[in-house]
Amino acid sequence: MIFTETELKGAFIIDVKRLEDDRGFFGRSYCANEFKEHGLNINVVQANVSHNKQRGTLRGMHMQQDPFGESKLVRCTRGAIYDVIVDMRSDSATYKQWIGVELTADSFRMLYVPEGFAHGFITLEDNTDVTYQVTQFYTPQAERGYRWDDPAFNIQWPIEPVVISPKDQVHPLLNSEQLV
């Protein structure tokens, strides 16, 4: 695997190192030893899949609060997404900064999202599937959400969302009193 650390410390773009021949290619999409060498959490306890029927479906921005903070390894397995993470670690030099990465089924590219980051994506094609492995079990009382269009982040989404869940539409702004 090829690990490229982003400008947000601890967040990595991970590309599959391909061994190609006439049949296609072989490559690893996960190796505990390689993740450990890069200081990444290897304790995967749950794997999730998200199927999205329509282009422009936005999911986010989600995270779990400590002590249930989770890391995620995100990969698009069908279609394409614009995957976004925001550094929500208040003691970080990149607090409130974000990056976006296009993940497609054809590229096999992945995004490693460390603990303390909010995560969301928008689908760029109809019938898009996303898988993510997480290092904590889903804990409803630790769930936090932030508005996808919060001016505190100023995320530049590549397209306008057309489908957003009612829950994601009502997340508060970062500077509001209550975080959901």
PDB file of C-alpha atoms in Angstrom:
ATOM      1  CA  MET A   1       0.000   0.000   0.000  1.00  0.00           C
ATOM      2  CA  ILE A   2       1.057   3.569  -0.602  1.00  0.00           C
ATOM      3  CA  PHE A   3       0.380   5.890   2.368  1.00  0.00           C
ATOM      4  CA  THR A   4       0.284   9.647   1.740  1.00  0.00           C
ATOM      5  CA  GLU A   5      -0.234  11.788   4.828  1.00  0.00           C
ATOM      6  CA  THR A   6      -2.458  14.791   4.193  1.00  0.00           C
ATOM      7  CA  GLU A   7      -1.988  18.302   5.577  1.00  0.00           C
ATOM      8  CA  LEU A   8      -4.276  17.208   8.431  1.00  0.00           C
ATOM      9  CA  LYS A   9      -1.951  15.276  10.734  1.00  0.00           C
ATOM     10  CA  GLY A  10      -2.902  11.636  11.093  1.00  0.00           C
ATOM     11  CA  ALA A  11      -5.196  11.557   8.030  1.00  0.00           C
ATOM     12  CA  PHE A  12      -3.893   9.485   5.128  1.00  0.00           C
ATOM     13  CA  ILE A  13      -4.807   8.839   1.519  1.00  0.00           C
ATOM     14  CA  ILE A  14      -4.051   5.180   0.881  1.00  0.00           C
ATOM     15  CA  ASP A  15      -3.565   3.771  -2.601  1.00  0.00           C
ATOM     16  CA  VAL A  16      -3.394   0.098  -3.449  1.00  0.00           C
ATOM     17  CA  LYS A  17       0.028  -0.917  -4.728  1.00  0.00           C
ATOM     18  CA  ARG A  18      -0.894  -2.979  -7.753  1.00  0.00           C
ATOM     19  CA  LEU A  19       0.886  -6.098  -8.976  1.00  0.00           C
ATOM     20  CA  GLU A  20      -0.498  -6.290 -12.508  1.00  0.00           C
ATOM     21  CA  ASP A  21      -0.507  -8.986 -15.176  1.00  0.00           C
ATOM     22  CA  ASP A  22      -2.791 -10.222 -17.971  1.00  0.00           C
ATOM     23  CA  ARG A  23      -5.507 -11.171 -15.486  1.00  0.00           C
ATOM     24  CA  GLY A  24      -5.720  -7.731 -13.871  1.00  0.00           C
ATOM     25  CA  PHE A  25      -3.992  -6.879 -10.608  1.00  0.00           C
ATOM     26  CA  PHE A  26      -3.557  -7.953  -7.013  1.00  0.00           C
ATOM     27  CA  GLY A  27      -3.003  -5.598  -4.106  1.00  0.00           C
ATOM     28  CA  ARG A  28      -3.613  -5.233  -0.396  1.00  0.00           C
ATOM     29  CA  SER A  29      -6.333  -2.932   0.876  1.00  0.00           C
ATOM     30  CA  TYR A  30      -5.517  -3.545   4.526  1.00  0.00           C
ATOM     31  CA  CYS A  31      -2.513  -4.836   6.451  1.00  0.00           C
ATOM     32  CA  ALA A  32      -2.345  -4.405  10.222  1.00  0.00           C
ATOM     33  CA  ASN A  33       1.467  -4.320  10.145  1.00  0.00           C
ATOM     34  CA  GLU A  34       1.612  -1.534   7.555  1.00  0.00           C
ATOM     35  CA  PHE A  35      -1.063   0.493   9.343  1.00  0.00           C
ATOM     36  CA  LYS A  36       0.816   0.058  12.620  1.00  0.00           C
ATOM     37  CA  GLU A  37       4.083   1.218  10.986  1.00  0.00           C
ATOM     38  CA  HIS A  38       2.310   4.496  10.122  1.00  0.00           C
ATOM     39  CA  GLY A  39       0.944   4.891  13.662  1.00  0.00           C
ATOM     40  CA  LEU A  40      -2.638   4.173  12.601  1.00  0.00           C
ATOM     41  CA  ASN A  41      -5.278   2.474  14.732  1.00  0.00           C
ATOM     42  CA  ILE A  42      -5.612  -1.164  13.627  1.00  0.00           C
ATOM     43  CA  ASN A  43      -8.405  -2.217  15.986  1.00  0.00           C
ATOM     44  CA  VAL A  44     -11.202  -2.636  13.419  1.00  0.00           C
ATOM     45  CA  VAL A  45     -14.359  -3.766  15.246  1.00  0.00           C
ATOM     46  CA  GLN A  46     -17.104  -3.025  12.728  1.00  0.00           C
ATOM     47  CA  ALA A  47     -17.517  -2.744   8.953  1.00  0.00           C
ATOM     48  CA  ASN A  48     -20.298  -0.647   7.411  1.00  0.00           C
ATOM     49  CA  VAL A  49     -21.712  -0.228   3.934  1.00  0.00           C
ATOM     50  CA  SER A  50     -23.683   2.733   2.602  1.00  0.00           C
ATOM     51  CA  HIS A  51     -25.737   2.359  -0.590  1.00  0.00           C
ATOM     52  CA  ASN A  52     -26.808   5.633  -2.180  1.00  0.00           C
ATOM     53  CA  LYS A  53     -29.374   5.601  -4.976  1.00  0.00           C
ATOM     54  CA  GLN A  54     -28.991   9.121  -6.275  1.00  0.00           C
ATOM     55  CA  ARG A  55     -26.157  11.388  -7.379  1.00  0.00           C
ATOM     56  CA  GLY A  56     -25.960  14.329  -4.974  1.00  0.00           C
ATOM     57  CA  THR A  57     -26.754  12.327  -1.840  1.00  0.00           C
ATOM     58  CA  LEU A  58     -24.934  13.959   1.064  1.00  0.00           C
ATOM     59  CA  ARG A  59     -24.172  12.143   4.315  1.00  0.00           C
ATOM     60  CA  GLY A  60     -22.437  13.995   7.110  1.00  0.00           C
ATOM     61  CA  MET A  61     -20.779  15.465   8.977  1.00  0.00           C
ATOM     62  CA  HIS A  62     -20.543  12.675  11.577  1.00  0.00           C
ATOM     63  CA  MET A  63     -18.233  11.570  14.369  1.00  0.00           C
ATOM     64  CA  GLN A  64     -18.280   9.948  17.791  1.00  0.00           C
ATOM     65  CA  GLN A  65     -17.146  11.823  20.900  1.00  0.00           C
ATOM     66  CA  ASP A  66     -14.530  10.412  23.287  1.00  0.00           C
ATOM     67  CA  PRO A  67     -14.223   7.975  24.906  1.00  0.00           C
ATOM     68  CA  PHE A  68     -15.913   6.383  21.874  1.00  0.00           C
ATOM     69  CA  GLY A  69     -13.933   8.244  19.206  1.00  0.00           C
ATOM     70  CA  GLU A  70     -13.436   6.183  16.086  1.00  0.00           C
ATOM     71  CA  SER A  71     -11.047   5.987  13.197  1.00  0.00           C
ATOM     72  CA  LYS A  72     -12.433   5.020   9.798  1.00  0.00           C
ATOM     73  CA  LEU A  73     -11.019   3.514   6.634  1.00  0.00           C
ATOM     74  CA  VAL A  74     -13.303   4.665   3.812  1.00  0.00           C
ATOM     75  CA  ARG A  75     -13.477   3.214   0.296  1.00  0.00           C
ATOM     76  CA  CYS A  76     -15.941   3.660  -2.556  1.00  0.00           C
ATOM     77  CA  THR A  77     -16.750   0.211  -3.969  1.00  0.00           C
ATOM     78  CA  ARG A  78     -19.207   1.302  -6.682  1.00  0.00           C
ATOM     79  CA  GLY A  79     -19.585   4.711  -8.278  1.00  0.00           C
ATOM     80  CA  ALA A  80     -17.807   7.787  -6.930  1.00  0.00           C
ATOM     81  CA  ILE A  81     -17.856  10.116  -3.929  1.00  0.00           C
ATOM     82  CA  TYR A  82     -16.265  13.322  -2.777  1.00  0.00           C
ATOM     83  CA  ASP A  83     -15.167  12.374   0.737  1.00  0.00           C
ATOM     84  CA  VAL A  84     -14.619  15.158   3.276  1.00  0.00           C
ATOM     85  CA  ILE A  85     -13.063  15.228   6.729  1.00  0.00           C
ATOM     86  CA  VAL A  86     -12.825  18.114   9.199  1.00  0.00           C
ATOM     87  CA  ASP A  87     -10.289  18.232  12.035  1.00  0.00           C
ATOM     88  CA  MET A  88     -12.360  18.699  15.195  1.00  0.00           C
ATOM     89  CA  ARG A  89      -9.432  18.300  17.621  1.00  0.00           C
ATOM     90  CA  SER A  90      -9.520  21.628  19.472  1.00  0.00           C
ATOM     91  CA  ASP A  91      -5.820  21.318  20.407  1.00  0.00           C
ATOM     92  CA  SER A  92      -4.735  20.729  16.796  1.00  0.00           C
ATOM     93  CA  ALA A  93      -2.928  23.300  14.646  1.00  0.00           C
ATOM     94  CA  THR A  94      -5.406  22.394  11.879  1.00  0.00           C
ATOM     95  CA  TYR A  95      -8.575  22.652  14.010  1.00  0.00           C
ATOM     96  CA  LYS A  96     -11.662  23.243  11.806  1.00  0.00           C
ATOM     97  CA  GLN A  97      -9.661  22.717   8.596  1.00  0.00           C
ATOM     98  CA  TRP A  98     -10.916  20.236   6.033  1.00  0.00           C
ATOM     99  CA  ILE A  99      -9.791  18.216   3.060  1.00  0.00           C
ATOM    100  CA  GLY A 100     -11.792  16.558   0.318  1.00  0.00           C
ATOM    101  CA  VAL A 101     -10.715  13.517  -1.685  1.00  0.00           C
ATOM    102  CA  GLU A 102     -12.447  11.933  -4.654  1.00  0.00           C
ATOM    103  CA  LEU A 103     -12.809   8.208  -4.094  1.00  0.00           C
ATOM    104  CA  THR A 104     -13.995   6.016  -6.959  1.00  0.00           C
ATOM    105  CA  ALA A 105     -14.577   2.307  -7.379  1.00  0.00           C
ATOM    106  CA  ASP A 106     -12.104   2.285 -10.269  1.00  0.00           C
ATOM    107  CA  SER A 107      -9.268   3.957  -8.343  1.00  0.00           C
ATOM    108  CA  PHE A 108      -9.409   1.684  -5.255  1.00  0.00           C
ATOM    109  CA  ARG A 109      -8.178   4.744  -3.314  1.00  0.00           C
ATOM    110  CA  MET A 110      -9.049   4.938   0.392  1.00  0.00           C
ATOM    111  CA  LEU A 111      -9.105   7.626   3.059  1.00  0.00           C
ATOM    112  CA  TYR A 112      -7.999   6.960   6.619  1.00  0.00           C
ATOM    113  CA  VAL A 113      -9.938   9.203   8.999  1.00  0.00           C
ATOM    114  CA  PRO A 114      -8.372   9.464  12.474  1.00  0.00           C
ATOM    115  CA  GLU A 115     -10.223   9.884  15.747  1.00  0.00           C
ATOM    116  CA  GLY A 116     -11.337  13.452  16.360  1.00  0.00           C
ATOM    117  CA  PHE A 117     -12.423  14.121  12.775  1.00  0.00           C
ATOM    118  CA  ALA A 118     -15.914  14.700  11.433  1.00  0.00           C
ATOM    119  CA  HIS A 119     -16.629  12.777   8.231  1.00  0.00           C
ATOM    120  CA  GLY A 120     -19.079  13.104   5.377  1.00  0.00           C
ATOM    121  CA  PHE A 121     -19.406  12.575   1.648  1.00  0.00           C
ATOM    122  CA  ILE A 122     -21.482  13.442  -1.382  1.00  0.00           C
ATOM    123  CA  THR A 123     -22.154  10.964  -4.162  1.00  0.00           C
ATOM    124  CA  LEU A 124     -20.962  11.912  -7.627  1.00  0.00           C
ATOM    125  CA  GLU A 125     -22.843   9.107  -9.415  1.00  0.00           C
ATOM    126  CA  ASP A 126     -26.124   7.264  -9.044  1.00  0.00           C
ATOM    127  CA  ASN A 127     -25.989   3.885  -7.267  1.00  0.00           C
ATOM    128  CA  THR A 128     -22.833   4.540  -5.310  1.00  0.00           C
ATOM    129  CA  ASP A 129     -21.654   2.206  -2.552  1.00  0.00           C
ATOM    130  CA  VAL A 130     -19.234   3.119   0.216  1.00  0.00           C
ATOM    131  CA  THR A 131     -17.660   0.783   2.745  1.00  0.00           C
ATOM    132  CA  TYR A 132     -15.897   1.812   5.893  1.00  0.00           C
ATOM    133  CA  GLN A 133     -14.185  -0.066   8.641  1.00  0.00           C
ATOM    134  CA  VAL A 134     -14.328   1.545  12.062  1.00  0.00           C
ATOM    135  CA  THR A 135     -12.382   1.138  15.283  1.00  0.00           C
ATOM    136  CA  GLN A 136     -15.315   1.638  17.676  1.00  0.00           C
ATOM    137  CA  PHE A 137     -18.774   0.190  17.869  1.00  0.00           C
ATOM    138  CA  TYR A 138     -21.576   2.594  17.042  1.00  0.00           C
ATOM    139  CA  THR A 139     -22.504   4.349  20.289  1.00  0.00           C
ATOM    140  CA  PRO A 140     -25.616   6.545  19.873  1.00  0.00           C
ATOM    141  CA  GLN A 141     -24.981   8.656  22.984  1.00  0.00           C
ATOM    142  CA  ALA A 142     -21.493   9.550  21.676  1.00  0.00           C
ATOM    143  CA  GLU A 143     -22.674  10.527  18.205  1.00  0.00           C
ATOM    144  CA  ARG A 144     -22.056  14.123  17.129  1.00  0.00           C
ATOM    145  CA  GLY A 145     -23.054  15.888  13.971  1.00  0.00           C
ATOM    146  CA  TYR A 146     -22.052  19.135  12.303  1.00  0.00           C
ATOM    147  CA  ARG A 147     -23.718  20.977   9.452  1.00  0.00           C
ATOM    148  CA  TRP A 148     -22.356  20.139   6.027  1.00  0.00           C
ATOM    149  CA  ASP A 149     -22.632  23.817   5.077  1.00  0.00           C
ATOM    150  CA  ASP A 150     -21.296  25.327   8.320  1.00  0.00           C
ATOM    151  CA  PRO A 151     -19.467  28.612   7.567  1.00  0.00           C
ATOM    152  CA  ALA A 152     -16.956  27.703  10.307  1.00  0.00           C
ATOM    153  CA  PHE A 153     -15.595  25.041   7.906  1.00  0.00           C
ATOM    154  CA  ASN A 154     -16.451  26.574   4.509  1.00  0.00           C
ATOM    155  CA  ILE A 155     -16.342  23.188   2.778  1.00  0.00           C
ATOM    156  CA  GLN A 156     -16.307  23.538  -1.003  1.00  0.00           C
ATOM    157  CA  TRP A 157     -18.534  20.679  -2.175  1.00  0.00           C
ATOM    158  CA  PRO A 158     -18.137  19.922  -5.917  1.00  0.00           C
ATOM    159  CA  ILE A 159     -21.909  19.687  -6.504  1.00  0.00           C
ATOM    160  CA  GLU A 160     -25.049  20.832  -4.711  1.00  0.00           C
ATOM    161  CA  PRO A 161     -26.690  18.158  -2.572  1.00  0.00           C
ATOM    162  CA  VAL A 162     -30.126  16.957  -3.647  1.00  0.00           C
ATOM    163  CA  VAL A 163     -30.712  14.324  -0.952  1.00  0.00           C
ATOM    164  CA  ILE A 164     -29.921  14.922   2.742  1.00  0.00           C
ATOM    165  CA  SER A 165     -31.515  13.019   5.598  1.00  0.00           C
ATOM    166  CA  PRO A 166     -33.770  14.987   7.966  1.00  0.00           C
ATOM    167  CA  LYS A 167     -31.273  14.256  10.761  1.00  0.00           C
ATOM    168  CA  ASP A 168     -28.323  15.677   8.795  1.00  0.00           C
ATOM    169  CA  GLN A 169     -30.330  18.781   7.825  1.00  0.00           C
ATOM    170  CA  VAL A 170     -30.754  19.879  11.442  1.00  0.00           C
ATOM    171  CA  HIS A 171     -27.249  19.477  12.828  1.00  0.00           C
ATOM    172  CA  PRO A 172     -26.330  22.734  14.561  1.00  0.00           C
ATOM    173  CA  LEU A 173     -23.627  25.121  13.473  1.00  0.00           C
ATOM    174  CA  LEU A 174     -20.315  24.656  15.265  1.00  0.00           C
ATOM    175  CA  ASN A 175     -20.602  27.910  17.196  1.00  0.00           C
ATOM    176  CA  SER A 176     -24.138  27.227  18.405  1.00  0.00           C
ATOM    177  CA  GLU A 177     -24.797  26.222  22.004  1.00  0.00           C
ATOM    178  CA  GLN A 178     -25.926  22.652  21.387  1.00  0.00           C
ATOM    179  CA  LEU A 179     -24.191  19.968  19.337  1.00  0.00           C
ATOM    180  CA  VAL A 180     -26.308  17.016  18.301  1.00  0.00           C
TER     181      VAL A 180
END
